[in-house]
Coordinates of N, CA and C in Angstrom, one line a residue:
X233 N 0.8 -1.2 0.0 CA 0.0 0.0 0.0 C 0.9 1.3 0.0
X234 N 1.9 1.1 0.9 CA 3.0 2.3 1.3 C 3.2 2.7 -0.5
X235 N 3.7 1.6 -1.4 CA 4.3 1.8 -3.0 C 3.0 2.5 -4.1
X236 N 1.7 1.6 -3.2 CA 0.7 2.1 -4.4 C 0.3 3.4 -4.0
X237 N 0.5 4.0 -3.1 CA -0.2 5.5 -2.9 C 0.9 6.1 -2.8
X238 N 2.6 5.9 -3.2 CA 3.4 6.5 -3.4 C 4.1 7.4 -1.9
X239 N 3.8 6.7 -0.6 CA 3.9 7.1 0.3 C 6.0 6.5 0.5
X240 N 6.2 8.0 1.3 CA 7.9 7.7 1.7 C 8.2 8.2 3.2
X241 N 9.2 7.5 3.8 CA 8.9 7.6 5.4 C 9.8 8.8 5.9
X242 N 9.7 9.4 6.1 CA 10.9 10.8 6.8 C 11.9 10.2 7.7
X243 N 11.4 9.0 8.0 CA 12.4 8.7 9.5 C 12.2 7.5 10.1
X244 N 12.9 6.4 9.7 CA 11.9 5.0 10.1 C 12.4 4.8 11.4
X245 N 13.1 5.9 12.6 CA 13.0 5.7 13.6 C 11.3 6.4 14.3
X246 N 10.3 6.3 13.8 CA 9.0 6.3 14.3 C 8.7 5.3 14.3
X247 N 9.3 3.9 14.1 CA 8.9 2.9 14.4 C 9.3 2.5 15.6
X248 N 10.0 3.0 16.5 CA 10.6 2.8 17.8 C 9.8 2.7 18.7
X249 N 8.4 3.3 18.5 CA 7.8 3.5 19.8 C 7.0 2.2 19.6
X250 N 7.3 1.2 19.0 CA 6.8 -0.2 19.6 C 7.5 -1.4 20.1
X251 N 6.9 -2.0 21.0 CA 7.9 -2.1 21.7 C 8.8 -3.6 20.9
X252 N 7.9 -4.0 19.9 CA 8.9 -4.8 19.3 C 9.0 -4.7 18.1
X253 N 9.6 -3.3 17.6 CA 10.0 -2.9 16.7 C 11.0 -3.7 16.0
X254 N 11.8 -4.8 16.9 CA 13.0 -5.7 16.4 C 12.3 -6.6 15.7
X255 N 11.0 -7.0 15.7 CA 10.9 -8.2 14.6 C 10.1 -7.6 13.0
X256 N 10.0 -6.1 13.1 CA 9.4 -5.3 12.0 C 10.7 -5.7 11.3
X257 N 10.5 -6.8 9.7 CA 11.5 -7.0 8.7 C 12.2 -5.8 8.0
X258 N 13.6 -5.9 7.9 CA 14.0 -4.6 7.7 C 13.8 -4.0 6.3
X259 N 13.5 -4.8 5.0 CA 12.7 -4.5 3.9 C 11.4 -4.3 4.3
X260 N 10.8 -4.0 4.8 CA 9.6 -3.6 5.1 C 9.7 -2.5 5.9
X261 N 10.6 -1.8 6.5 CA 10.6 -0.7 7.5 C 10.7 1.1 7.4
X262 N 10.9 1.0 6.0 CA 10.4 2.1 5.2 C 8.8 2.4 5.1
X263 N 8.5 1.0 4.4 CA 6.9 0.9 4.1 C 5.8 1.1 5.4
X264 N 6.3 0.9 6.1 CA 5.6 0.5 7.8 C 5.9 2.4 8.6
X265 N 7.5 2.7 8.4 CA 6.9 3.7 8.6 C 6.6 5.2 8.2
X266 N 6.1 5.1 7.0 CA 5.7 5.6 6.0 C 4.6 5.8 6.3
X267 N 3.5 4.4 6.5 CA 1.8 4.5 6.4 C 1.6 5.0 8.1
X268 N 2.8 4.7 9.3 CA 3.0 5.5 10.4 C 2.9 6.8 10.5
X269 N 3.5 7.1 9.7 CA 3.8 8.6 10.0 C 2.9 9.8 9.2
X270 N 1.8 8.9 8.1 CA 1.1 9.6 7.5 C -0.5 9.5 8.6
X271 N -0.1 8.7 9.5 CA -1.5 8.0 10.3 C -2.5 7.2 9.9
X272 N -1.9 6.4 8.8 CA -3.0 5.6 8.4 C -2.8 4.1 9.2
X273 N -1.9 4.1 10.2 CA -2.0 2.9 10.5 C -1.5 3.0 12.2
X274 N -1.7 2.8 13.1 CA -1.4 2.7 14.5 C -1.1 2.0 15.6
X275 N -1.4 0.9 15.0 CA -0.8 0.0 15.8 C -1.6 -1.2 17.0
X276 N -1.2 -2.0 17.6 CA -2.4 -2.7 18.6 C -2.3 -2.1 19.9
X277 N -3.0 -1.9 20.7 CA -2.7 -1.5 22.3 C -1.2 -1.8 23.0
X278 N -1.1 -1.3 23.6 CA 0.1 -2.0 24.0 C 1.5 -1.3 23.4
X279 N 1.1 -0.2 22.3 CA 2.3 0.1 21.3 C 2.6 -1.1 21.0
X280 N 2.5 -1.9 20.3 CA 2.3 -3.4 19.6 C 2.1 -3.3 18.0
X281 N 3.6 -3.7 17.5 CA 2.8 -3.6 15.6 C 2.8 -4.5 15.4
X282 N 3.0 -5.9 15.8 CA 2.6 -7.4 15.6 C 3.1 -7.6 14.3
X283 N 4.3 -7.4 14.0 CA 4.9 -7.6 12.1 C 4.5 -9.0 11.9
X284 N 4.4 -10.3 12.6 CA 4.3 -11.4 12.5 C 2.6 -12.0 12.5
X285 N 2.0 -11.5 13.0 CA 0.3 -11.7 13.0 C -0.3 -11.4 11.2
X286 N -1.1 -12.1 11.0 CA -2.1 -12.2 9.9 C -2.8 -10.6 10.6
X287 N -3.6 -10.0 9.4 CA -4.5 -8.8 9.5 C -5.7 -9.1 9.5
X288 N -6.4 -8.9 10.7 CA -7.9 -9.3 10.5 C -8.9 -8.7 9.2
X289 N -9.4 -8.8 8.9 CA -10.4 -8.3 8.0 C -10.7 -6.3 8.4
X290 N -10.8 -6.5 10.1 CA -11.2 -5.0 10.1 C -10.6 -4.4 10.0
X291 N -9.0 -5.0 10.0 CA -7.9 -4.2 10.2 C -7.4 -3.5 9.2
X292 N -7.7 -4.6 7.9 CA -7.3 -4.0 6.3 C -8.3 -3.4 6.2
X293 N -9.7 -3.3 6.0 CA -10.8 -2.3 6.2 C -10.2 -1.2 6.3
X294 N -9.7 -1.3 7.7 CA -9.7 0.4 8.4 C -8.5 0.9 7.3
X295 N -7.5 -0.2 7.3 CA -6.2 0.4 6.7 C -6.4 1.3 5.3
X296 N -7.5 0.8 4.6 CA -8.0 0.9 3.0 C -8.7 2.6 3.0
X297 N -9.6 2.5 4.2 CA -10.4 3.2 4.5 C -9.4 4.8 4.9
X298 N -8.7 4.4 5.9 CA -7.2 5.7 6.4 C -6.7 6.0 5.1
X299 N -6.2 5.0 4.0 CA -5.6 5.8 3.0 C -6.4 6.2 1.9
X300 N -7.4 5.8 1.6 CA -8.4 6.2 0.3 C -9.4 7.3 0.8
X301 N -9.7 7.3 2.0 CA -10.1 8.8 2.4 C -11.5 8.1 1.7
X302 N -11.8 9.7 0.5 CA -12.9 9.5 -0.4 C -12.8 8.7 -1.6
X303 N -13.6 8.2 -2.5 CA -13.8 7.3 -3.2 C -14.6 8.1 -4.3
X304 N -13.8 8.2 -5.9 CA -15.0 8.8 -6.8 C -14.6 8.0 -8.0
X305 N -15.8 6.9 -8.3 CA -15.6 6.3 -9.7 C -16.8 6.5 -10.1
X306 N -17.6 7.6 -10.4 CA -18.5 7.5 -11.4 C -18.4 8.7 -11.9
X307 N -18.3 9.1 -13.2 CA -18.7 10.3 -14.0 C -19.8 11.6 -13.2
X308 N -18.9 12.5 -13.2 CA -20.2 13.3 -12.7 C -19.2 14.7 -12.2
X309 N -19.9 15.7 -11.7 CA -19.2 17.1 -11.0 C -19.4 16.9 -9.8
X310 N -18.0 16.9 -8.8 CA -18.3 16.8 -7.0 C -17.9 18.0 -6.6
X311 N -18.7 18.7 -5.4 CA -17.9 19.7 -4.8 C -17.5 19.8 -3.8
X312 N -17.4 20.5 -2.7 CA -17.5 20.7 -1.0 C -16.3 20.4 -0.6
X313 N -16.5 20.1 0.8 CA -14.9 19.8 1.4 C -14.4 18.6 1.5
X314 N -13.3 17.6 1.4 CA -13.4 16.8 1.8 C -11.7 17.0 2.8
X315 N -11.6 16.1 3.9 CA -10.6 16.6 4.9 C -9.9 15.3 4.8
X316 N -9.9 14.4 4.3 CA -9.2 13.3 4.1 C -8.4 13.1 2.6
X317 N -7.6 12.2 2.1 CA -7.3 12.0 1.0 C -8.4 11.7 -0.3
X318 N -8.9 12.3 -1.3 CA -9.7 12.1 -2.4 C -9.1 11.2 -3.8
X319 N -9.8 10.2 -3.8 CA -9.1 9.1 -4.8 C -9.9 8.9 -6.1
X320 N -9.8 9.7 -7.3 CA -10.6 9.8 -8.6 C -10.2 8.4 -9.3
X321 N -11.1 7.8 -9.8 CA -11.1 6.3 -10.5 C -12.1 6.0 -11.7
X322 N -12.0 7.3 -12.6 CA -13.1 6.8 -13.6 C -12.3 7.8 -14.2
X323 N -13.0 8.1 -15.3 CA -13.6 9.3 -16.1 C -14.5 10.3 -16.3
X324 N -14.5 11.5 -16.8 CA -15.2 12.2 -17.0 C -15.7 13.2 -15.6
X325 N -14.9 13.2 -14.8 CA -15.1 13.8 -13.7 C -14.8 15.2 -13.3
X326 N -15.7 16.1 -12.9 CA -15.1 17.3 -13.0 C -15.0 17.6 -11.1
X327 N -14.0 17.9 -11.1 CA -14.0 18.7 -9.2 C -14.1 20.0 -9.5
X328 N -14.9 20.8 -8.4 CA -15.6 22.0 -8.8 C -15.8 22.9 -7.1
X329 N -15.2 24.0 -7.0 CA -15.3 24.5 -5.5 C -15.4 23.7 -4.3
X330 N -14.2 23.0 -4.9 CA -13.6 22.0 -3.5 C -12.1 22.4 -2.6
X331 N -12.1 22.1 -1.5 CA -10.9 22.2 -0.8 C -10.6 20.2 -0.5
X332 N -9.6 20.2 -0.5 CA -9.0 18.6 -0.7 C -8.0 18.7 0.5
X333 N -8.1 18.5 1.9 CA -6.9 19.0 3.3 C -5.8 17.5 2.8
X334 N -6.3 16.3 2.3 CA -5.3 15.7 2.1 C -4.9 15.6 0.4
X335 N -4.3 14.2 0.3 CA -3.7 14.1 -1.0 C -4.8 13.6 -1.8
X336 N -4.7 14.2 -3.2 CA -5.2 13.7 -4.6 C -4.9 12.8 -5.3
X337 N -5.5 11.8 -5.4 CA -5.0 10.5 -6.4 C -5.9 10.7 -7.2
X338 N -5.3 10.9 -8.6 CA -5.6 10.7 -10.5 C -4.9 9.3 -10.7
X339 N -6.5 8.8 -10.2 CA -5.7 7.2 -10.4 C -5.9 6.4 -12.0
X340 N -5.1 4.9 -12.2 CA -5.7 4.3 -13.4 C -6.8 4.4 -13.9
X341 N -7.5 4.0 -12.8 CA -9.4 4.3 -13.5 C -9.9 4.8 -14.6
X342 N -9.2 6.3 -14.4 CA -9.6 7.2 -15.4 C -9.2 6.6 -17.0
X343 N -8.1 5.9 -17.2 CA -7.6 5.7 -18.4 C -7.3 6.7 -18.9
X344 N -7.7 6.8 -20.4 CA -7.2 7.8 -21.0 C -8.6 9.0 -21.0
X345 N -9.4 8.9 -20.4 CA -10.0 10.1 -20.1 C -10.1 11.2 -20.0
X346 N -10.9 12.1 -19.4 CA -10.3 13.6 -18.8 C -11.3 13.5 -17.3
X347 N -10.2 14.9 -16.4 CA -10.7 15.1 -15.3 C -10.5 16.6 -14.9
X348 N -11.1 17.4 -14.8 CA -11.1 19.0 -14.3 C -11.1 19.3 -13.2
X349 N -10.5 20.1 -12.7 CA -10.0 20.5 -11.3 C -10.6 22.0 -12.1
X350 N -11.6 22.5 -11.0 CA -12.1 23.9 -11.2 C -12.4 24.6 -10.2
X351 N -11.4 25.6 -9.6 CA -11.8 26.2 -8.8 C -11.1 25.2 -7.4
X352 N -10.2 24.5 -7.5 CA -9.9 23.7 -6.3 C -8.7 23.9 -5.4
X353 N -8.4 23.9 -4.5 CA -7.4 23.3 -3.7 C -6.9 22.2 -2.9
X354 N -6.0 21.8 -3.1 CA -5.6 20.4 -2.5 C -4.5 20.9 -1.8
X355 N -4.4 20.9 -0.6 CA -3.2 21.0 0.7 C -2.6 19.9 0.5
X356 N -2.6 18.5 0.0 CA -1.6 17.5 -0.1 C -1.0 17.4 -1.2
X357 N -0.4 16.2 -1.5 CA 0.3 16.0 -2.8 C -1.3 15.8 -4.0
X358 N -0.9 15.9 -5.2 CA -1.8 15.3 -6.0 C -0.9 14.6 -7.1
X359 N -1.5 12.7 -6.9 CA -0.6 12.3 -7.9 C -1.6 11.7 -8.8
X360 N -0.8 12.1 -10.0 CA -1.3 11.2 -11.7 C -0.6 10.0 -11.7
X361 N -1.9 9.0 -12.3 CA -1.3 7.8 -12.3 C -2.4 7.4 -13.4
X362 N -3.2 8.2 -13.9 CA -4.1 7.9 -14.9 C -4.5 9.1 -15.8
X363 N -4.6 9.5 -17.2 CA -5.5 10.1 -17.9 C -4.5 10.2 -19.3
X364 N -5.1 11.1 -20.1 CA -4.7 10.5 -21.4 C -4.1 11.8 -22.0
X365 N -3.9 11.6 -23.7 CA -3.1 13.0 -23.9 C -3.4 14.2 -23.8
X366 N -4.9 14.3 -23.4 CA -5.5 15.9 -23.6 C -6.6 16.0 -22.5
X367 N -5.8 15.4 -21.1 CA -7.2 15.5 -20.1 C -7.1 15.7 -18.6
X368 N -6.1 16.2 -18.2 CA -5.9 16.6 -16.8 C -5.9 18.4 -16.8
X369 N -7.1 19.1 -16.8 CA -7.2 20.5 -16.8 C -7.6 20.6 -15.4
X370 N -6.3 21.8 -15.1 CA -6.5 22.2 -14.1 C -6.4 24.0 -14.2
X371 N -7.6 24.2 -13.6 CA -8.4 25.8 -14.0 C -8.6 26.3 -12.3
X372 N -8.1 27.7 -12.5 CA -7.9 28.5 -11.1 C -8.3 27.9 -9.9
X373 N -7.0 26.7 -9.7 CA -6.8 26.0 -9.3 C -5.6 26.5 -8.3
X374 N -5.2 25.8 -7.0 CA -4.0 25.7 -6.0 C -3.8 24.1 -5.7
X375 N -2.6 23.5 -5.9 CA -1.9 22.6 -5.5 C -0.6 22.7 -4.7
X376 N -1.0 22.8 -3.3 CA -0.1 23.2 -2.7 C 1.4 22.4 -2.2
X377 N 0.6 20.9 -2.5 CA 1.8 19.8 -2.4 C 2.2 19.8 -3.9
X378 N 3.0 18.8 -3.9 CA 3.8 18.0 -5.2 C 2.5 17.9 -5.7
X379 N 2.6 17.9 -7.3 CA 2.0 17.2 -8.3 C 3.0 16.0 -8.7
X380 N 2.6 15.1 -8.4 CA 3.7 14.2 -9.0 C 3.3 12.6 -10.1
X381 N 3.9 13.1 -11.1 CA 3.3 12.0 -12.3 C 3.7 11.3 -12.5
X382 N 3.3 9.6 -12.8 CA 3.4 8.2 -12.7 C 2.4 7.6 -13.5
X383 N 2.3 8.2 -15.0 CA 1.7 7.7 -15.9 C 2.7 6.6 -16.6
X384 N 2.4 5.1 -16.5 CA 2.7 4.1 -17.2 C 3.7 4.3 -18.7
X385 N 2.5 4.6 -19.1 CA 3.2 5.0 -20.2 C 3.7 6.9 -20.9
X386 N 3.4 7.1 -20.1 CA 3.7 9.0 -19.9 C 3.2 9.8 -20.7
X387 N 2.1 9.1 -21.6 CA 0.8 9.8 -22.2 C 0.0 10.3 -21.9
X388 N 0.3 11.4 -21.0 CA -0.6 12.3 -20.0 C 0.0 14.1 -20.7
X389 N -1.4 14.6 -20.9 CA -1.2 16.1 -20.8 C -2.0 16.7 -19.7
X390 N -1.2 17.9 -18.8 CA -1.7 18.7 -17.8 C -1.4 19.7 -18.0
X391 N -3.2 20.5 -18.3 CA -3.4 21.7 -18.7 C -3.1 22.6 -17.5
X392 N -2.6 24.0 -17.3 CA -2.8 25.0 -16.1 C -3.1 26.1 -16.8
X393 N -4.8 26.4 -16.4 CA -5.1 27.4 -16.8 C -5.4 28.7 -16.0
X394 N -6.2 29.9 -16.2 CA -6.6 30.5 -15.2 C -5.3 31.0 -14.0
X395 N -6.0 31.3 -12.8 CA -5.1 31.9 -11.8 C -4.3 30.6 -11.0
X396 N -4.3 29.5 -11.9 CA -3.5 28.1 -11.1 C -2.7 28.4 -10.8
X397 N -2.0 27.5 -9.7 CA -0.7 27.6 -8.6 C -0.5 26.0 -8.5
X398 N 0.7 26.0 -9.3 CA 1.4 24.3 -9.1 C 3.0 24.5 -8.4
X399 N 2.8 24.4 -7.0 CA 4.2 25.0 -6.4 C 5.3 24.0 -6.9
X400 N 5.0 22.8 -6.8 CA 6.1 21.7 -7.4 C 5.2 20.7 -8.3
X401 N 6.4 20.5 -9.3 CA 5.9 19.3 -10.0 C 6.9 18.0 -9.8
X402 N 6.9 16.6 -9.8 CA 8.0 16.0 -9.8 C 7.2 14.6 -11.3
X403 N 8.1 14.9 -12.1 CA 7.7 14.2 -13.3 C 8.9 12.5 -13.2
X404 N 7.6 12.0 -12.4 CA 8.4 10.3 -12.5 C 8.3 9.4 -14.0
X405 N 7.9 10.0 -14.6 CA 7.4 9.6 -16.0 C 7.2 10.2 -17.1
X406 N 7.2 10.3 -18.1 CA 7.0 11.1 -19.2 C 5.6 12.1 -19.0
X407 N 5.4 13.5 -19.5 CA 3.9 14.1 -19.3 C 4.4 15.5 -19.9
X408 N 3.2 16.2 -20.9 CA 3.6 17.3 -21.4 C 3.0 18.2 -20.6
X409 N 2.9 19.2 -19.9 CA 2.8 20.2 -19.2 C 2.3 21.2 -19.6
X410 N 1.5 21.9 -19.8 CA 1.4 22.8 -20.8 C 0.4 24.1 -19.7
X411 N 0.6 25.4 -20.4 CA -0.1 27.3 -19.5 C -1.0 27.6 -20.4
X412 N -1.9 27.2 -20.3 CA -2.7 27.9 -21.4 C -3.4 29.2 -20.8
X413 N -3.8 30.5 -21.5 CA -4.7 31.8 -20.7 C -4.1 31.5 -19.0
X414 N -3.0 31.8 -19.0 CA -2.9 31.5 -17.7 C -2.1 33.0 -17.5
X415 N -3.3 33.0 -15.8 CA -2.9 34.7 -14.7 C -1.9 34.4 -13.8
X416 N -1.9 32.9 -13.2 CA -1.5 32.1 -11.7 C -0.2 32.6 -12.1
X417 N 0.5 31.7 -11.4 CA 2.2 31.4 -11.5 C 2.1 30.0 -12.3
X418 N 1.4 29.4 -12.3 CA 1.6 27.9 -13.5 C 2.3 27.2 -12.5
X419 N 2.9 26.4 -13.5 CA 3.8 25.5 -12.9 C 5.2 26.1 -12.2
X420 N 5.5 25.9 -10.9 CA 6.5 26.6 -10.7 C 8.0 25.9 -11.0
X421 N 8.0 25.3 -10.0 CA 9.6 24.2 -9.7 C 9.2 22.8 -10.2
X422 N 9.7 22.0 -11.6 CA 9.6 21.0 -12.1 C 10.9 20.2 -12.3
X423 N 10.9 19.5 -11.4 CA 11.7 18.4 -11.3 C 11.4 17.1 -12.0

């Protein structure tokens, strides 16, 4: 989960505060505390992360539930607030006078689609992992984390139009970037 939602750990000494952090496998100790330190995962009573125990059913639930936040796979315009991470999975979706407090996932779902960001803010990262060559428009728009792209095949165009603000981009894959009518600052720092 830590690899699919592109999560990285600042400090895998936050795994310390359990108390048997010695049997957490050391190829796994990034990934562990990564989904730690983001709070999607906490541990059993006891400060107890049980590396060796099976996960009950509720436990991946909750785990699934902590990192997917919101859930959008059907076509349509959403607005409002959401305070958790928002996970887009289709096409043809427009976001419209929303604030997003966690991360944006532009997931596979979408395919080669399109998805509009209008009028939005996202305080977390927003990562592309889906859409196609002429379909990620983002219009007087704020992204105040990373945009960061992980298109498969790097067949992705991302429009910035309007008064948009993309403070960082980090391009893990090929994607053409493009300012159209644009007031904002656009794309600032692309790595």
């Amino acid at each position: 989960l830590s690899g699919a939602f592109n999560l990285k750990a600042n400090n895998t000494n936050s795994l310390e505060k359990f108390v048997d952090v010695k049997e957490i496998a050391s190829w796994s100790k990034d990934a562990a505390a990564a989904l730690l330190e983001n709070g999607y995962i906490a541990g059993r009573p006891g400060n107890i992360f049980a590396p060796k125990d099976n996960l009950t059913r509720g436990e991946m639930s909750k785990l699934l539930d902590n990192i997917t936040g919101e859930l959008k796979n059907k076509e349509g315009t959403y607005t409002g607030e959401i305070d958790s991470n928002l996970v887009i999975s289709a096409p043809s979706i427009v976001l419209k006078d929303m604030v997003i407090d966690g991360d944006l996932y532009l997931a596979e779902g979408i395919g080669e689609g399109e998805v509009v960001l209008d009028n939005v803010t996202v305080n977390g990262r927003t990562v592309v992992r889906g859409g196609g060559e002429n379909s990620i428009i983002i219009n007087n728009s704020s992204l105040k984390g990373t945009l960061l792209v992980i298109k498969k095949d790097g067949k992705v165009k991302i429009v910035a139009k309007g008064s948009t603000e993309v403070a960082s981009v980090s391009l893990n894959s090929g994607a053409k970037l493009l300012e159209e009518d644009l007031t904002g600052k656009g794309f600032e720092e692309v790595e």
